[in-house]
Coordinates of C-alpha atoms in Angstrom, one line a residue:
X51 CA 51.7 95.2 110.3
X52 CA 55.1 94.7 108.5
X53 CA 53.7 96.6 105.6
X54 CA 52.7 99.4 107.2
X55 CA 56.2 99.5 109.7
X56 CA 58.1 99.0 105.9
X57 CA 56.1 101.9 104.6
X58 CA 56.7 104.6 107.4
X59 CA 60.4 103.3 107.3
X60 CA 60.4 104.3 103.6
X61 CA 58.7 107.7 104.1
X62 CA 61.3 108.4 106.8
X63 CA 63.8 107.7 104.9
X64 CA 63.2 110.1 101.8
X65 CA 62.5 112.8 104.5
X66 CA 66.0 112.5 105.6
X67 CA 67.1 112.4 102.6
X68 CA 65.3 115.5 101.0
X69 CA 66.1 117.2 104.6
X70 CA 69.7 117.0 103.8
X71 CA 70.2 117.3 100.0
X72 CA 72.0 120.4 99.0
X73 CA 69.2 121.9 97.5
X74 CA 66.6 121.4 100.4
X75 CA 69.5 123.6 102.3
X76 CA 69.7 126.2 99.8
X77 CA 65.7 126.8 99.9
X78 CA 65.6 126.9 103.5
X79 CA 68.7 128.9 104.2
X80 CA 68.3 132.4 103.7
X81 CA 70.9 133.9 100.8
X82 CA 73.5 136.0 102.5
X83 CA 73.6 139.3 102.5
X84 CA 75.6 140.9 99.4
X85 CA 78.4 142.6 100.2
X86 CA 79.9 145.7 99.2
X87 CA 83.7 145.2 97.8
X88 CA 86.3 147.1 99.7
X89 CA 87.2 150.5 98.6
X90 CA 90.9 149.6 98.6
X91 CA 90.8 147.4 96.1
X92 CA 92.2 149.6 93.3
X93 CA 94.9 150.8 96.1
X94 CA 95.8 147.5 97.1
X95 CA 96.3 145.8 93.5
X96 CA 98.7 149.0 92.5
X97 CA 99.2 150.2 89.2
X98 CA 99.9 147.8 85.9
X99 CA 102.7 146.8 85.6
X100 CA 104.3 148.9 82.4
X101 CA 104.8 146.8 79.0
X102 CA 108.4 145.6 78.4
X103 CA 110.6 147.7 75.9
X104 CA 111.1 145.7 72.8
X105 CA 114.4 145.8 71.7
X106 CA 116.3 145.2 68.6
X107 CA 119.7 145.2 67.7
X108 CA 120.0 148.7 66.2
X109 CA 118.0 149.5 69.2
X110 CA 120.4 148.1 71.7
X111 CA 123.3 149.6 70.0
X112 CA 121.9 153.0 69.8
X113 CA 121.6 152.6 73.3
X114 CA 124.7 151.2 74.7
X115 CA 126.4 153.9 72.5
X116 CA 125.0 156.0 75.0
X117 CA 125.3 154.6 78.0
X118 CA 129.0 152.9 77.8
X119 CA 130.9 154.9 79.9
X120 CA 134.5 153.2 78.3
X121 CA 133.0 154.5 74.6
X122 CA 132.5 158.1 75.8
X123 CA 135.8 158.2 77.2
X124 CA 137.1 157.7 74.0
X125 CA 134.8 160.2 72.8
X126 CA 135.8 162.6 75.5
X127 CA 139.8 162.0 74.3
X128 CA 138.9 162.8 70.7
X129 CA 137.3 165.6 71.7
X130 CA 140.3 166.7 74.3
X131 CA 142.9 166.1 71.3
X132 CA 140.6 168.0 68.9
X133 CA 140.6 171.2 71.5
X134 CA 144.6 171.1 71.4
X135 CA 144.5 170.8 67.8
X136 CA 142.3 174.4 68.0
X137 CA 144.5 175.8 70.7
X138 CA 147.9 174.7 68.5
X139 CA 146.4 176.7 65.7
X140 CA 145.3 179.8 67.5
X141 CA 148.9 180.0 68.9
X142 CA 150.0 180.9 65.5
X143 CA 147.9 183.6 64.9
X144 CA 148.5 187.3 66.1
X145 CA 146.7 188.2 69.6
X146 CA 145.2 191.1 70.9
X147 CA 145.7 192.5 74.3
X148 CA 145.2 195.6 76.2
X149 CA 147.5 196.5 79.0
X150 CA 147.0 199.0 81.7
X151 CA 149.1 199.9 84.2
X152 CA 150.5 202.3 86.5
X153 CA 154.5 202.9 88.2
X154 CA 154.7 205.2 91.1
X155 CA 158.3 205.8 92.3
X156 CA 160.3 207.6 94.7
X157 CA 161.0 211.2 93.8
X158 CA 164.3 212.8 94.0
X159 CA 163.5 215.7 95.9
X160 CA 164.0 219.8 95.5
X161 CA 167.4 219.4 97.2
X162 CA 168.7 216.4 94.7
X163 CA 167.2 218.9 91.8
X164 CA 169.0 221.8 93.5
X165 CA 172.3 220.1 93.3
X166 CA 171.9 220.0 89.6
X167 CA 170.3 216.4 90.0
X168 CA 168.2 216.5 86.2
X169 CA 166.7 212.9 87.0
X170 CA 163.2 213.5 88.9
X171 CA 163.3 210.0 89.8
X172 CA 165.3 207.4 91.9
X173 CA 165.1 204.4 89.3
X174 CA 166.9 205.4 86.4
X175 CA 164.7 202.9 84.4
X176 CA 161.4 204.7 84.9
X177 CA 160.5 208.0 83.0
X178 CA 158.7 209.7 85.7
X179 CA 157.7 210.0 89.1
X180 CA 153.8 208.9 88.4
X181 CA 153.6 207.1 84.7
X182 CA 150.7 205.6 83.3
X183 CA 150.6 203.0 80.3
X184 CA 147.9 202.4 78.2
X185 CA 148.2 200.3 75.6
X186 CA 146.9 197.7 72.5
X187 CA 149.1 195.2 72.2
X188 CA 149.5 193.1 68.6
X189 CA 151.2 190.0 69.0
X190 CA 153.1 187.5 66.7
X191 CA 155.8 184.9 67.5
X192 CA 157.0 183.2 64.5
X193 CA 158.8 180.0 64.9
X194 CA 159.0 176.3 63.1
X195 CA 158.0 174.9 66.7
X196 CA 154.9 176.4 67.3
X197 CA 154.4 175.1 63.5
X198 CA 155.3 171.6 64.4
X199 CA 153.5 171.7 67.4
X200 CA 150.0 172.5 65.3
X201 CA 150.4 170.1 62.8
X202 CA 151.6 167.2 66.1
X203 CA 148.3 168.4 67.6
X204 CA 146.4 167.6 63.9
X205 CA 147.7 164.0 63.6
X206 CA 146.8 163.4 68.0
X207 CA 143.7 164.6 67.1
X208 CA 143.6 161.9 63.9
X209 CA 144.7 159.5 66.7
X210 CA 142.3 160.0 69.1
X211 CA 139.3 159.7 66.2
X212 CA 140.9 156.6 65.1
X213 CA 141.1 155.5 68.5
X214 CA 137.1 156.2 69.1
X215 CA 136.4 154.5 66.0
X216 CA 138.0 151.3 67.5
X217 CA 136.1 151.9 70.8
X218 CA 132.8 152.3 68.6
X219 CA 133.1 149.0 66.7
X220 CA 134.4 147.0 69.7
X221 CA 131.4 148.4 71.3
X222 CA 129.1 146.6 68.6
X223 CA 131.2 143.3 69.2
X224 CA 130.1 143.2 72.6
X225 CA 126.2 144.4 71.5
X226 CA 126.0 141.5 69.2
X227 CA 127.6 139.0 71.7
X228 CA 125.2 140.5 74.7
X229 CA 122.0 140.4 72.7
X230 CA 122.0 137.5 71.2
X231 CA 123.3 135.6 74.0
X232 CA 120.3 136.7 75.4
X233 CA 118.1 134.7 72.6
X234 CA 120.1 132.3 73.0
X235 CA 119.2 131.9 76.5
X236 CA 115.7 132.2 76.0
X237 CA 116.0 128.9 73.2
X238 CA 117.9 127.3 75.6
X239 CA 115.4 127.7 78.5
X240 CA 112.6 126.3 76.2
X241 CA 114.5 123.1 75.2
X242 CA 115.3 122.8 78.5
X243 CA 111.8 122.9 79.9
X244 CA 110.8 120.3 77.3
X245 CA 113.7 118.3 79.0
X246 CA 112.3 118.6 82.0
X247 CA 108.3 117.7 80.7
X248 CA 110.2 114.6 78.4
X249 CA 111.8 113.5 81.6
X250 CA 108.5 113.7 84.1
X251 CA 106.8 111.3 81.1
X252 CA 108.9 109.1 80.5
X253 CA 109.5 108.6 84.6
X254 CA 105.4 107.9 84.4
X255 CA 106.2 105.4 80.8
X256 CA 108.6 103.3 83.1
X257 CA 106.6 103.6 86.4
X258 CA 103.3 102.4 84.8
X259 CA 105.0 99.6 82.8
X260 CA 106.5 98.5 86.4
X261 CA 103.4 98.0 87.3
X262 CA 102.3 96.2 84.2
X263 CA 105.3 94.0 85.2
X264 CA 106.8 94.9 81.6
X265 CA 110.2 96.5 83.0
X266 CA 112.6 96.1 86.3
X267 CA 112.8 98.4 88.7
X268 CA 115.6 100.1 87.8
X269 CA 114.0 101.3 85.1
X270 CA 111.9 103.4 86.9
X271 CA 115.7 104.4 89.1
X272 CA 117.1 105.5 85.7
X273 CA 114.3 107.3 84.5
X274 CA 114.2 108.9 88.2
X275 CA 117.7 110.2 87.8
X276 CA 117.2 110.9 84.1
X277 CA 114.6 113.2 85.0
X278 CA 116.1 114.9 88.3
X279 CA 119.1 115.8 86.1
X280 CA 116.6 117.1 83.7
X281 CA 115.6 119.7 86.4
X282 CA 118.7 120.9 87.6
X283 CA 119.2 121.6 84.1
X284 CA 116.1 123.8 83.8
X285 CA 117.0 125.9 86.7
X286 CA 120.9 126.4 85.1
X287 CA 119.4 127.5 82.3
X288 CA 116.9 129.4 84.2
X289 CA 120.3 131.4 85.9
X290 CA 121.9 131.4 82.8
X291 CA 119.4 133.8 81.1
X292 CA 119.2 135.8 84.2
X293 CA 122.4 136.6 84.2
X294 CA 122.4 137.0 80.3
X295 CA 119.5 139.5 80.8
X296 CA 121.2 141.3 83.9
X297 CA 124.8 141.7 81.9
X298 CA 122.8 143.0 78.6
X299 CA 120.9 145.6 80.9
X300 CA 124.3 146.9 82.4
X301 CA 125.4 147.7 79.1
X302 CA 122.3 149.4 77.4
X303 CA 120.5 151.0 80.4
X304 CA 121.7 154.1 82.1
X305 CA 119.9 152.8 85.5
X306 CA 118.6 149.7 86.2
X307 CA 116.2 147.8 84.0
X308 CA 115.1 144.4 83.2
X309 CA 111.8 144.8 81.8
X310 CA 112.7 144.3 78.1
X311 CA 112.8 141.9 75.6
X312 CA 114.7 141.6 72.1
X313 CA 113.6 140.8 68.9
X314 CA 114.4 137.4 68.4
X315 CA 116.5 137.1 64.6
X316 CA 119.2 134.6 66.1
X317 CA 118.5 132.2 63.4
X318 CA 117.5 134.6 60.6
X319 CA 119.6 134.2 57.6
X320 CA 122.2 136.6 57.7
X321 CA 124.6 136.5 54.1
X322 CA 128.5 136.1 54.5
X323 CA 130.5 139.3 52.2
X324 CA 133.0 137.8 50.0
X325 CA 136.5 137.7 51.2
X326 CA 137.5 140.5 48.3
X327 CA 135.0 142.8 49.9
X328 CA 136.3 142.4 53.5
X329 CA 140.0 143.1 52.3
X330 CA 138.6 146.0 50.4
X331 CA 136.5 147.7 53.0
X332 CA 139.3 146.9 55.9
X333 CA 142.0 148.3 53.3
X334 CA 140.2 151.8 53.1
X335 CA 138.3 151.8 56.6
X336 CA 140.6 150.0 59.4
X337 CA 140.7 152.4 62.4
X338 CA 143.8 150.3 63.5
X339 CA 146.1 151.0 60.6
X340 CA 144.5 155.1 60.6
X341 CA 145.6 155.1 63.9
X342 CA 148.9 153.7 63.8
X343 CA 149.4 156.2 60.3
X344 CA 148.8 159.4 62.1
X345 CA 150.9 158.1 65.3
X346 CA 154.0 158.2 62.7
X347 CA 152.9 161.3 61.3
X348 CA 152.7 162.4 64.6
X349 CA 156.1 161.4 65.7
X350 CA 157.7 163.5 63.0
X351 CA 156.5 166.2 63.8
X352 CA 158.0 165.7 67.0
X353 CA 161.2 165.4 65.5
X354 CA 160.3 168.8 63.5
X355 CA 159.4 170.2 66.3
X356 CA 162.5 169.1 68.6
X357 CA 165.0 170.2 65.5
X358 CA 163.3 173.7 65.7
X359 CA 165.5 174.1 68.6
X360 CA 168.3 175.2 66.9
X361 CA 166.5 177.7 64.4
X362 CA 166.4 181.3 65.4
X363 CA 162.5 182.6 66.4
X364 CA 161.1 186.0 66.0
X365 CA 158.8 187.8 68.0
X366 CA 156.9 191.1 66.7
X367 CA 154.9 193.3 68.8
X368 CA 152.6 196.5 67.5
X369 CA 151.6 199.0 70.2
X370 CA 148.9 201.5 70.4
X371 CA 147.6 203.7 73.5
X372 CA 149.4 206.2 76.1
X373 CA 152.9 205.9 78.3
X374 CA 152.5 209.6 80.3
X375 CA 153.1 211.3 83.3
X376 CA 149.1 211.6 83.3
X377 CA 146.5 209.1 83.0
X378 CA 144.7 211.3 80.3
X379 CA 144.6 211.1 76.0
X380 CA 146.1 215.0 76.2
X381 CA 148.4 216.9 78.2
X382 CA 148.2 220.6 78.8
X383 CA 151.4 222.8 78.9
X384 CA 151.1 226.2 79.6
X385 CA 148.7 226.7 77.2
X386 CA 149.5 224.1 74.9
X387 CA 147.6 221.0 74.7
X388 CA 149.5 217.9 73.2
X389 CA 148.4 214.2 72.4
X390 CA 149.5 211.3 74.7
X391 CA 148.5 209.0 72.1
X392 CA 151.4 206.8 70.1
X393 CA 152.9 203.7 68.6
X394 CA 155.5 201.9 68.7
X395 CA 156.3 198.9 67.1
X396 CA 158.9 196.0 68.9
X397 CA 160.6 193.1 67.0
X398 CA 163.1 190.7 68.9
X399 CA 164.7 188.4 67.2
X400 CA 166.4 184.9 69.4
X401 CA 169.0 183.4 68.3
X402 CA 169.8 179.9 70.6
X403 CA 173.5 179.5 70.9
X404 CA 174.2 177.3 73.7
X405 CA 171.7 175.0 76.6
X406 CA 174.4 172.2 77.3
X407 CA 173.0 169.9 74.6
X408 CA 169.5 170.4 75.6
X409 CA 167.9 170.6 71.9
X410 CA 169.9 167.3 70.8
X411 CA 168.5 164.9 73.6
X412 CA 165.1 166.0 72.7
X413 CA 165.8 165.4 69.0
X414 CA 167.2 161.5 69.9
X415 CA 164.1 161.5 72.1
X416 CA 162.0 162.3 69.2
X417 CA 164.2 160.3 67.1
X418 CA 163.3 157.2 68.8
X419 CA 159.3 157.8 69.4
X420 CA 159.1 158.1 65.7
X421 CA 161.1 154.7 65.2
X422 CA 159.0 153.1 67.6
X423 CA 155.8 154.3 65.7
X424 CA 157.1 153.3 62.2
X425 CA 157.6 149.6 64.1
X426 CA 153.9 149.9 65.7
X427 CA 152.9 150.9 62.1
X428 CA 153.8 147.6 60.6
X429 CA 152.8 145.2 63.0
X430 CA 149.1 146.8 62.6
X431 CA 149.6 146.3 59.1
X432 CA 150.4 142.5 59.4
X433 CA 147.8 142.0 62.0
X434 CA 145.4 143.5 59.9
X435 CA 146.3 140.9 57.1
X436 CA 146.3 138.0 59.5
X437 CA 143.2 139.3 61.0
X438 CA 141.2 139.0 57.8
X439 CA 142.2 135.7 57.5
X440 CA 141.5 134.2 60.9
X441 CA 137.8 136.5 61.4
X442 CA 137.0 135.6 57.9
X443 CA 137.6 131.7 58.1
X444 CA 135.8 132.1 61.9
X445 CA 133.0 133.2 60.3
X446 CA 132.7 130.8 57.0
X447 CA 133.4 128.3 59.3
X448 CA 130.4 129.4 61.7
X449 CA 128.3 129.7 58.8
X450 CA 129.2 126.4 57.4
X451 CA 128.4 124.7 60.3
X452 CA 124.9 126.4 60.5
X453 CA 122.8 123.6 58.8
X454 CA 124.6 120.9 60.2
X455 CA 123.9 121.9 63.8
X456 CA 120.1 122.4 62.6
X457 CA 120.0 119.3 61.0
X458 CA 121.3 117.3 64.1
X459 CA 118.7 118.8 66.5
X460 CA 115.7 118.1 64.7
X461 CA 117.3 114.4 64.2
X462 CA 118.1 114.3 67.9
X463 CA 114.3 115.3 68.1
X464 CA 113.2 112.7 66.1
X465 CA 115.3 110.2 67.5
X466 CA 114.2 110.8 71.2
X467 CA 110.4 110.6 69.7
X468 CA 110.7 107.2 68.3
X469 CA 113.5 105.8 70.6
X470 CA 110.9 106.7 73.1
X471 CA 107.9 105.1 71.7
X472 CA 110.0 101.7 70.8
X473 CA 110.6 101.8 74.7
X474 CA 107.0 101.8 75.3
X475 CA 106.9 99.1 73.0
X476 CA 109.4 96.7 74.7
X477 CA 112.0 97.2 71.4
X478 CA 114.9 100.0 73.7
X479 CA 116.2 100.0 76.6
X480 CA 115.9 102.2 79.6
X481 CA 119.7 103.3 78.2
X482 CA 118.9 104.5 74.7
X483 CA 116.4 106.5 75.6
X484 CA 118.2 108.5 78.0
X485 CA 120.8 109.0 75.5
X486 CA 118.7 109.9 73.2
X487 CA 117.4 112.4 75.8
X488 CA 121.5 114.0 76.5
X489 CA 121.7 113.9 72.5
X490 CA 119.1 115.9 71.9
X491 CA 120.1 118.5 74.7
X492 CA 122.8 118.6 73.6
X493 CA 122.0 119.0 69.6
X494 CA 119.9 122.0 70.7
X495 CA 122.6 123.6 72.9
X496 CA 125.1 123.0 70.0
X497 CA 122.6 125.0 67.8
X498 CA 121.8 127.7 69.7
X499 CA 125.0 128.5 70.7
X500 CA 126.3 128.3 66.4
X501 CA 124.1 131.1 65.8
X502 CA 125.7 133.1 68.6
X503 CA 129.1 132.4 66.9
X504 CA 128.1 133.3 63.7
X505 CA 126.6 136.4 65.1
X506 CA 129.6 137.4 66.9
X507 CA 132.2 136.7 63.8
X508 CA 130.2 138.8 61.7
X509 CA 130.8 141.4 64.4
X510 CA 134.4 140.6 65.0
X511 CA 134.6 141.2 60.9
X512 CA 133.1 145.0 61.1
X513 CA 135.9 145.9 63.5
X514 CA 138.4 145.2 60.3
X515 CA 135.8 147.2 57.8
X516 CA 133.3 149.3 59.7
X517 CA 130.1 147.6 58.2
X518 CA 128.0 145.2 60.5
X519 CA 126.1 142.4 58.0
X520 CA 122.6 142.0 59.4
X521 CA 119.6 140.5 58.4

């Protein structure tokens, strides 16, 4: 009896159990119906997104050339100078015009010309009652002022090249620092996230050796605090190359655009010029000392231009055409046709006597502008000299200090490896390994930002000579 009540118990059982195994469900369920995907897939998912540009620095530079609004005002100036220095030079040339025009005055009257009045008109100083002029007129004032005043308007226009020149390599300065402050960035926010990964371990080394009853509690508080400041540093550096990225795009793009990435050469090797090629090159090329030579040159011409004052200046004039009673090439009388057409040629000749002392304020003027220049003149020549020597050591100094900070992060790296594994070993403290953590942070933000400096000396150097060293 107890069999047979042991044996349907059993049967019953696996029943159950077969009854409610997933695959029993399956085979009795009937499979759902398939559906047909929504048509607004394609719709809703949108188009792919478009591939970032790839940038390098040539790139960059070709770009912000473009787009930097303080470098094309510099262009536009040059240009502006270079359109006076056109205009200055015309001015001494002859000029062609043709004047028309036509006087009608007040008549006399029979009873005036019956009095024995001869004049038919009421202005002695026109000819006739109706008189019509048409003429070509030739042109030419010859004076040392309008002289001067082409070759001031030559040296501005050396001035205002000069001057775009130093736009154009302070331009690259601010390239270089931009886009490799970027790379930078993007070096930084990798060290930091294996910060923030070293920190979430070594919070899980110290909690599971608490519970191995190998380390105190505050352990685990330290490597809690160790790890929360290794965070906040991830999301700084997270802003940081945001606002890297943002800066760089305001400069290169002419709207905005931050899908882009640069070609990462930060830590290329990049070759220092001797210091006797930099004093060559910024000898022969510096827009700085160009600038402040054709600012003197300029300034004497003032003075040339200012002295002309007192010189006499002569004007001739050539014309051509008709000055008649009719507005016709031949006029009939009786039956005699004669030609309205003539020449006449005009020369005036001015000679200045007296304007109350006039001409000699504006030669002191010029006078002083052109002492001022000669002064401007030599302090661009000793900062050029000084310049060369500060940029220069900047950069040897950068460069030198290239392979130490490289050394020091991969020794901060090994030191935080093994610091941390003696910890796990019971042979640190909770201490060393966090500052072995800072070190190496630190080590790697030291290196990083070396590069950048050596980057940006090189650049500060081209603004003395005009050539940008790269890789």
């Amino acid at each position: 009896m107890n069999s047979a009540l042991m044996l349907r118990s059993s049967l019953f059982l696996a029943a159950a159990a077969f009854l409610l195994s997933p695959k029993a469900s399956l085979a009795q369920d009937p499979a759902p119906p398939a559906q047909a995907p929504p048509r607004e897939t394609a719709k809703q998912q949108g188009p792919a997104p478009a591939a970032p540009i790839r940038l390098t620095l040539q790139d960059a530079l070709d770009r912000a050339r473009k787009n930097s609004t303080q470098y094309q005002a510099a262009l536009t100036s040059a240009g502006l100078a270079r359109e006076d220095r056109t205009q200055a030079r015309d001015a001494l040339l002859p000029s062609v015009a043709y004047n028309n025009s036509a006087i009608y005055t007040q008549g006399t009257g029979a009873r005036a010309q019956a009095l024995g009045i001869t004049t038919p008109v009421i202005f002695i100083a026109n000819n006739a009652v109706h008189e019509y002029v048409s003429q070509a007129n030739i042109h030419e004032a010859i004076d040392v002022a309008s002289v001067a005043a082409w070759r001031r308007a030559s040296a501005a226009a050396a001035v205002a090249r000069a001057q775009a020149e130093i736009a154009s390599r302070g331009l690259v300065v601010t390239v270089v620092q931009g886009f490799y402050n970027v790379a930078a960035a993007q070096h930084k926010l990798e060290t930091a996230k294996r910060g923030a990964d070293e920190g979430d371990r070594f919070l899980k080394i110290t909690q599971e050796l608490e519970h191995g009853g190998e380390v105190a509690h505050s352990d685990v508080i330290k490597a809690e605090l160790q790890m929360q400041d290794r965070r906040r540093q991830l999301q700084e550096t997270q802003l940081m190359l945001l606002n890297a990225r943002l800066d760089f795009s305001v400069l290169i793009f002419p709207d905005f655009n931050d899908n882009f990435e640069v070609v990462d050469d930060l830590h290329a090797a990049v070759p220092l010029p001797t210091l006797a090629e930099v004093q060559q090159q910024a000898a022969r090329d510096n827009p700085s000392v160009r600038a402040a030579l054709a600012a003197v040159q300029e300034a004497n011409h003032d003075v040339l231009g200012a002295r002309a004052g007192y010189l006499p200046s002569l004007a001739l004039d050539y014309f051509y055409g008709i000055d008649a009673v009719h507005f016709a090439v031949n006029t009939a009388v009786g039956n005699q046709k004669f030609s309205n057409l003539g020449s006449s040629i005009v020369g005036s000749l001015n000679i200045p006597i007296w304007n109350w002392g006039a001409t000699q304020s504006r030669v002191k003027q010029a006078d002083l502008r052109r002492a001022q220049a000669k002064r401007e003149l030599s302090l661009a020549q000793r900062t050029l000299l000084a310049e060369m020597q500060s940029l220069y050591a900047e950069a040897e100094t950068a460069l030198n200090e290239q392979e130490g900070w490289k050394r020091s992060a991969e020794l901060a790296e090994d030191s935080l490896r093994l610091t941390t594994l003696r910890y796990t070993q019971g042979e640190a403290t909770v201490l060393e390994v966090v500052d072995a953590q800072t070190t190496y942070a630190q080590a790697n933000a030291g290196y990083q930002d070396g590069a950048v400096r050596y980057r940006v000396a090189l650049a500060n150097l081209q603004t003395l000579t005009g050539v940008l060293t790269t890789p």
